[in-house]
Amino acid sequence: MARRKKIYEGKAKILYEGPEPGTIVQYFKDDATAFNAQKKDVIEGKGVLNNRLSEFFMTGLNNVGVPTHFIKRLNMREQLVRAVEIIPLEIIVRNYAAGSLSKRLGIEEGTALPRPIVEYCYKDDKLGDPLVTEEHIAAFGWASQQDMDDILALALRVNDYLSGLMYGVGIKLVDFKIEIGRVYDGDYQRLIVADEISPDSCRLWDLETGQKLDKDVFRQDLGNLADAYTEVARRLGVMPKQSTHMPKPKLIN
């Protein structure tokens, strides 16, 4: 895949043209960013971990009937995914109060919400990905009402799957963010989960201690980010249990 054409480079990934029409190669970088890229660092091995963890989650979702863009992992840092038309929204599902929700509504961090709350942000780094309502989405034509119904259903199904999976390994799924893309089969359109699912896009707390195992470790200077992600991977069986140290993880094929 030498001399591949770069399509896009974001804060955590680079997208290249895939080997066949309708495919993309997604490369996971070691870059860590927070506060809309105001805080930056390079965490050796982070891209490897996120590649493997996203593969694990996307494969699991495909297996339970939740469609995703994931096709296969190519190597330690790259995966082959289906090209999609990304809906310009970040879909956030919250099970417990944390982050911006706690700040906006004055709810103590860690408070269990009465039900999962789904929020939408307009994808625009320059604007700081502002929170928007379904009225904004409809008015600006970002998604139809049918799209929104499908997005909500997908988001809640992902939440059910991830919550149960994490609970089984002693982790609380506080909240997470996904992106949704459109794919076309002839004239028929359907929506699928795209981008990535990893500790970069989830808040994950140890069920017993409340220890944070996600990007808040980097945001709040709580310790070594690679160690936190390694712990998630180890609990899920993505890494050998005896492995205790990053940056060069030995991952199960």
Tab-separated table of C-alpha atoms in Angstrom:
chain	number	residue	atom	x	y	z
A	1	MET	CA	0.000	0.000	0.000
A	2	ALA	CA	2.911	2.340	-0.656
A	3	ARG	CA	2.107	5.784	-2.027
A	4	ARG	CA	-1.487	5.629	-0.955
A	5	LYS	CA	-3.533	8.772	-1.405
A	6	LYS	CA	-4.320	10.515	1.841
A	7	ILE	CA	-7.984	11.514	2.022
A	8	TYR	CA	-8.116	13.157	5.417
A	9	GLU	CA	-6.062	13.606	8.575
A	10	GLY	CA	-7.748	14.231	11.892
A	11	LYS	CA	-6.570	14.512	15.469
A	12	ALA	CA	-6.335	10.756	16.053
A	13	LYS	CA	-6.525	9.078	12.628
A	14	ILE	CA	-5.472	9.334	8.998
A	15	LEU	CA	-7.717	8.067	6.202
A	16	TYR	CA	-6.263	6.711	2.955
A	17	GLU	CA	-7.851	5.468	-0.231
A	18	GLY	CA	-8.598	1.767	0.080
A	19	PRO	CA	-7.423	-0.984	-2.257
A	20	GLU	CA	-10.883	-1.283	-3.822
A	21	PRO	CA	-13.613	1.238	-4.676
A	22	GLY	CA	-15.823	1.966	-1.696
A	23	THR	CA	-13.130	1.160	0.869
A	24	ILE	CA	-10.883	3.271	3.075
A	25	VAL	CA	-7.795	2.445	5.122
A	26	GLN	CA	-8.048	3.951	8.595
A	27	TYR	CA	-4.702	4.539	10.347
A	28	PHE	CA	-4.630	5.128	14.112
A	29	LYS	CA	-2.090	7.687	15.317
A	30	ASP	CA	-0.416	7.936	18.726
A	31	ASP	CA	-1.477	11.577	19.082
A	32	ALA	CA	-3.570	12.503	22.103
A	33	THR	CA	-5.547	15.734	22.155
A	34	ALA	CA	-7.992	17.368	24.543
A	35	PHE	CA	-9.961	20.594	24.865
A	36	ASN	CA	-10.382	20.902	21.093
A	37	ALA	CA	-6.661	20.180	20.523
A	38	GLN	CA	-5.476	22.876	22.944
A	39	LYS	CA	-3.697	20.127	24.883
A	40	LYS	CA	-1.559	17.729	22.832
A	41	ASP	CA	0.893	14.908	23.350
A	42	VAL	CA	2.116	11.726	21.686
A	43	ILE	CA	1.424	8.536	23.657
A	44	GLU	CA	3.500	5.695	22.248
A	45	GLY	CA	1.351	2.659	21.504
A	46	LYS	CA	-2.001	4.469	21.816
A	47	GLY	CA	-2.805	4.003	18.130
A	48	VAL	CA	-2.118	0.273	18.335
A	49	LEU	CA	-4.440	-0.095	21.308
A	50	ASN	CA	-7.247	1.951	19.772
A	51	ASN	CA	-6.993	0.016	16.507
A	52	ARG	CA	-7.380	-3.291	18.319
A	53	LEU	CA	-10.076	-2.086	20.698
A	54	SER	CA	-12.122	-0.488	17.925
A	55	GLU	CA	-11.809	-3.715	15.923
A	56	PHE	CA	-13.054	-5.644	18.968
A	57	PHE	CA	-16.070	-3.399	19.539
A	58	MET	CA	-17.028	-3.054	15.868
A	59	THR	CA	-16.762	-6.805	15.287
A	60	GLY	CA	-18.948	-7.419	18.313
A	61	LEU	CA	-21.559	-4.969	17.086
A	62	ASN	CA	-21.594	-6.571	13.628
A	63	ASN	CA	-22.073	-9.958	15.281
A	64	VAL	CA	-25.164	-8.794	17.202
A	65	GLY	CA	-26.723	-7.196	14.138
A	66	VAL	CA	-25.662	-3.570	14.568
A	67	PRO	CA	-24.140	-2.585	11.197
A	68	THR	CA	-20.753	-0.849	11.182
A	69	HIS	CA	-18.235	0.274	8.560
A	70	PHE	CA	-15.576	-2.163	9.832
A	71	ILE	CA	-14.357	-4.805	7.338
A	72	LYS	CA	-11.096	-6.166	8.740
A	73	ARG	CA	-7.891	-5.235	10.528
A	74	LEU	CA	-4.906	-4.937	8.195
A	75	ASN	CA	-2.063	-4.628	10.699
A	76	MET	CA	-1.277	-3.224	14.129
A	77	ARG	CA	-2.286	0.335	13.222
A	78	GLU	CA	-4.605	0.041	10.239
A	79	GLN	CA	-8.002	-1.340	9.435
A	80	LEU	CA	-10.031	-1.588	6.254
A	81	VAL	CA	-13.426	0.069	6.501
A	82	ARG	CA	-16.310	0.788	4.197
A	83	ALA	CA	-16.480	4.298	2.772
A	84	VAL	CA	-19.513	6.159	4.084
A	85	GLU	CA	-21.103	9.567	3.823
A	86	ILE	CA	-20.675	10.844	7.367
A	87	ILE	CA	-23.642	12.658	8.871
A	88	PRO	CA	-22.101	15.826	10.384
A	89	LEU	CA	-23.130	14.959	13.928
A	90	GLU	CA	-21.522	13.465	16.995
A	91	ILE	CA	-24.033	11.276	18.777
A	92	ILE	CA	-23.419	11.181	22.531
A	93	VAL	CA	-25.107	8.643	24.809
A	94	ARG	CA	-24.918	9.324	28.539
A	95	ASN	CA	-25.696	6.847	31.324
A	96	TYR	CA	-24.127	8.842	34.175
A	97	ALA	CA	-23.488	12.552	34.612
A	98	ALA	CA	-19.961	13.594	33.651
A	99	GLY	CA	-18.049	16.159	31.641
A	100	SER	CA	-20.041	18.909	29.974
A	101	LEU	CA	-23.395	17.562	31.209
A	102	SER	CA	-22.326	17.983	34.831
A	103	LYS	CA	-21.074	21.502	34.109
A	104	ARG	CA	-24.140	22.577	32.122
A	105	LEU	CA	-26.776	21.240	34.507
A	106	GLY	CA	-24.941	21.283	37.813
A	107	ILE	CA	-25.329	17.544	38.337
A	108	GLU	CA	-22.671	15.862	40.429
A	109	GLU	CA	-20.294	13.757	38.351
A	110	GLY	CA	-21.128	10.075	38.606
A	111	THR	CA	-24.844	10.557	39.250
A	112	ALA	CA	-26.844	7.820	37.532
A	113	LEU	CA	-29.258	9.313	34.998
A	114	PRO	CA	-32.920	8.234	35.070
A	115	ARG	CA	-32.494	6.833	31.557
A	116	PRO	CA	-29.863	7.001	28.822
A	117	ILE	CA	-29.761	10.525	27.421
A	118	VAL	CA	-28.860	11.001	23.758
A	119	GLU	CA	-27.370	14.335	22.692
A	120	TYR	CA	-26.185	15.665	19.341
A	121	CYS	CA	-23.260	17.926	18.515
A	122	TYR	CA	-22.553	19.529	15.162
A	123	LYS	CA	-19.188	18.279	13.862
A	124	ASP	CA	-17.056	21.381	13.445
A	125	ASP	CA	-13.748	21.677	15.293
A	126	LYS	CA	-13.532	25.412	14.638
A	127	LEU	CA	-16.817	25.895	16.499
A	128	GLY	CA	-15.937	23.410	19.226
A	129	ASP	CA	-18.547	20.848	18.131
A	130	PRO	CA	-21.527	22.766	19.581
A	131	LEU	CA	-24.538	21.030	21.100
A	132	VAL	CA	-27.554	21.113	18.761
A	133	THR	CA	-31.177	20.002	18.926
A	134	GLU	CA	-33.236	17.895	16.537
A	135	GLU	CA	-34.835	21.173	15.420
A	136	HIS	CA	-31.425	22.452	14.246
A	137	ILE	CA	-30.728	19.145	12.519
A	138	ALA	CA	-34.027	19.239	10.633
A	139	ALA	CA	-33.836	22.945	9.789
A	140	PHE	CA	-30.341	22.716	8.313
A	141	GLY	CA	-30.988	19.427	6.530
A	142	TRP	CA	-28.210	17.467	8.223
A	143	ALA	CA	-30.507	14.473	8.643
A	144	SER	CA	-34.141	13.614	7.934
A	145	GLN	CA	-36.667	12.602	10.568
A	146	GLN	CA	-36.311	8.991	9.441
A	147	ASP	CA	-32.552	9.339	9.780
A	148	MET	CA	-32.975	10.657	13.327
A	149	ASP	CA	-35.247	7.766	14.250
A	150	ASP	CA	-32.653	5.330	12.889
A	151	ILE	CA	-29.770	7.169	14.591
A	152	LEU	CA	-31.529	7.046	17.952
A	153	ALA	CA	-32.246	3.333	17.565
A	154	LEU	CA	-28.624	2.608	16.584
A	155	ALA	CA	-27.245	4.680	19.457
A	156	LEU	CA	-29.357	2.881	22.048
A	157	ARG	CA	-28.472	-0.533	20.636
A	158	VAL	CA	-24.770	0.350	20.807
A	159	ASN	CA	-25.318	1.492	24.391
A	160	ASP	CA	-26.999	-1.776	25.355
A	161	TYR	CA	-24.169	-3.798	23.844
A	162	LEU	CA	-21.293	-1.764	25.261
A	163	SER	CA	-22.865	-1.367	28.710
A	164	GLY	CA	-23.304	-5.120	29.119
A	165	LEU	CA	-19.872	-5.890	27.719
A	166	MET	CA	-18.137	-3.430	30.033
A	167	TYR	CA	-20.131	-4.417	33.101
A	168	GLY	CA	-19.018	-7.984	32.560
A	169	VAL	CA	-15.368	-6.946	33.011
A	170	GLY	CA	-15.953	-4.605	35.947
A	171	ILE	CA	-16.174	-1.332	34.007
A	172	LYS	CA	-18.942	1.268	34.121
A	173	LEU	CA	-19.847	2.804	30.750
A	174	VAL	CA	-20.430	6.412	31.770
A	175	ASP	CA	-20.948	7.810	28.276
A	176	PHE	CA	-19.684	7.473	24.735
A	177	LYS	CA	-19.651	9.188	21.358
A	178	ILE	CA	-20.234	7.635	17.958
A	179	GLU	CA	-20.560	8.832	14.384
A	180	ILE	CA	-23.045	7.535	11.853
A	181	GLY	CA	-22.581	7.242	8.089
A	182	ARG	CA	-24.831	6.665	5.116
A	183	VAL	CA	-24.197	3.846	2.683
A	184	TYR	CA	-26.106	3.201	-0.513
A	185	ASP	CA	-27.132	-0.101	-2.052
A	186	GLY	CA	-28.522	1.088	-5.355
A	187	ASP	CA	-31.261	3.573	-4.495
A	188	TYR	CA	-31.581	2.205	-0.975
A	189	GLN	CA	-29.894	4.112	1.849
A	190	ARG	CA	-29.078	2.754	5.270
A	191	LEU	CA	-27.200	4.083	8.268
A	192	ILE	CA	-24.248	2.350	9.925
A	193	VAL	CA	-21.871	3.041	12.813
A	194	ALA	CA	-18.609	4.585	11.549
A	195	ASP	CA	-15.397	6.255	12.778
A	196	GLU	CA	-14.172	4.370	15.879
A	197	ILE	CA	-15.192	3.101	19.302
A	198	SER	CA	-12.307	3.215	21.767
A	199	PRO	CA	-11.361	4.714	25.141
A	200	ASP	CA	-10.785	7.924	23.177
A	201	SER	CA	-14.538	8.146	22.572
A	202	CYS	CA	-15.908	6.608	25.798
A	203	ARG	CA	-15.833	7.398	29.495
A	204	LEU	CA	-14.960	4.192	31.329
A	205	TRP	CA	-14.734	3.911	35.119
A	206	ASP	CA	-13.784	0.945	37.264
A	207	LEU	CA	-17.004	-0.319	38.868
A	208	GLU	CA	-15.517	-0.681	42.345
A	209	THR	CA	-12.956	2.095	42.654
A	210	GLY	CA	-14.238	4.674	40.153
A	211	GLN	CA	-10.762	4.830	38.585
A	212	LYS	CA	-10.924	6.448	35.162
A	213	LEU	CA	-9.758	4.297	32.264
A	214	ASP	CA	-10.367	6.693	29.371
A	215	LYS	CA	-9.088	9.936	27.855
A	216	ASP	CA	-9.995	11.853	31.019
A	217	VAL	CA	-6.725	10.409	32.373
A	218	PHE	CA	-4.979	12.657	29.831
A	219	ARG	CA	-7.401	15.574	30.143
A	220	GLN	CA	-7.080	15.700	33.928
A	221	ASP	CA	-3.443	14.548	34.322
A	222	LEU	CA	-4.486	11.478	36.310
A	223	GLY	CA	-1.628	9.202	35.234
A	224	ASN	CA	-0.379	7.265	32.229
A	225	LEU	CA	-2.932	7.131	29.420
A	226	ALA	CA	-1.384	4.058	27.784
A	227	ASP	CA	-1.631	2.167	31.082
A	228	ALA	CA	-5.333	3.007	31.348
A	229	TYR	CA	-6.089	1.844	27.796
A	230	THR	CA	-3.960	-1.259	28.331
A	231	GLU	CA	-6.064	-2.141	31.374
A	232	VAL	CA	-9.266	-1.912	29.323
A	233	ALA	CA	-7.742	-4.092	26.603
A	234	ARG	CA	-6.520	-6.624	29.151
A	235	ARG	CA	-9.903	-6.945	30.827
A	236	LEU	CA	-11.611	-7.474	27.481
A	237	GLY	CA	-9.120	-10.167	26.483
A	238	VAL	CA	-7.555	-8.130	23.694
A	239	MET	CA	-4.175	-8.268	25.449
A	240	PRO	CA	-2.505	-11.052	27.424
A	241	LYS	CA	-3.252	-10.811	31.153
A	242	GLN	CA	0.426	-11.043	32.043
A	243	SER	CA	1.260	-7.964	29.946
A	244	THR	CA	1.774	-5.075	32.356
A	245	HIS	CA	3.563	-2.371	30.444
A	246	MET	CA	3.214	-0.268	27.349
A	247	PRO	CA	4.421	1.252	24.987
A	248	LYS	CA	5.009	-1.793	22.793
A	249	PRO	CA	2.081	-4.076	23.600
A	250	LYS	CA	1.989	-7.719	22.594
A	251	LEU	CA	-1.490	-8.159	21.209
A	252	ILE	CA	-3.291	-11.391	20.461
A	253	ASN	CA	-3.769	-12.074	16.766
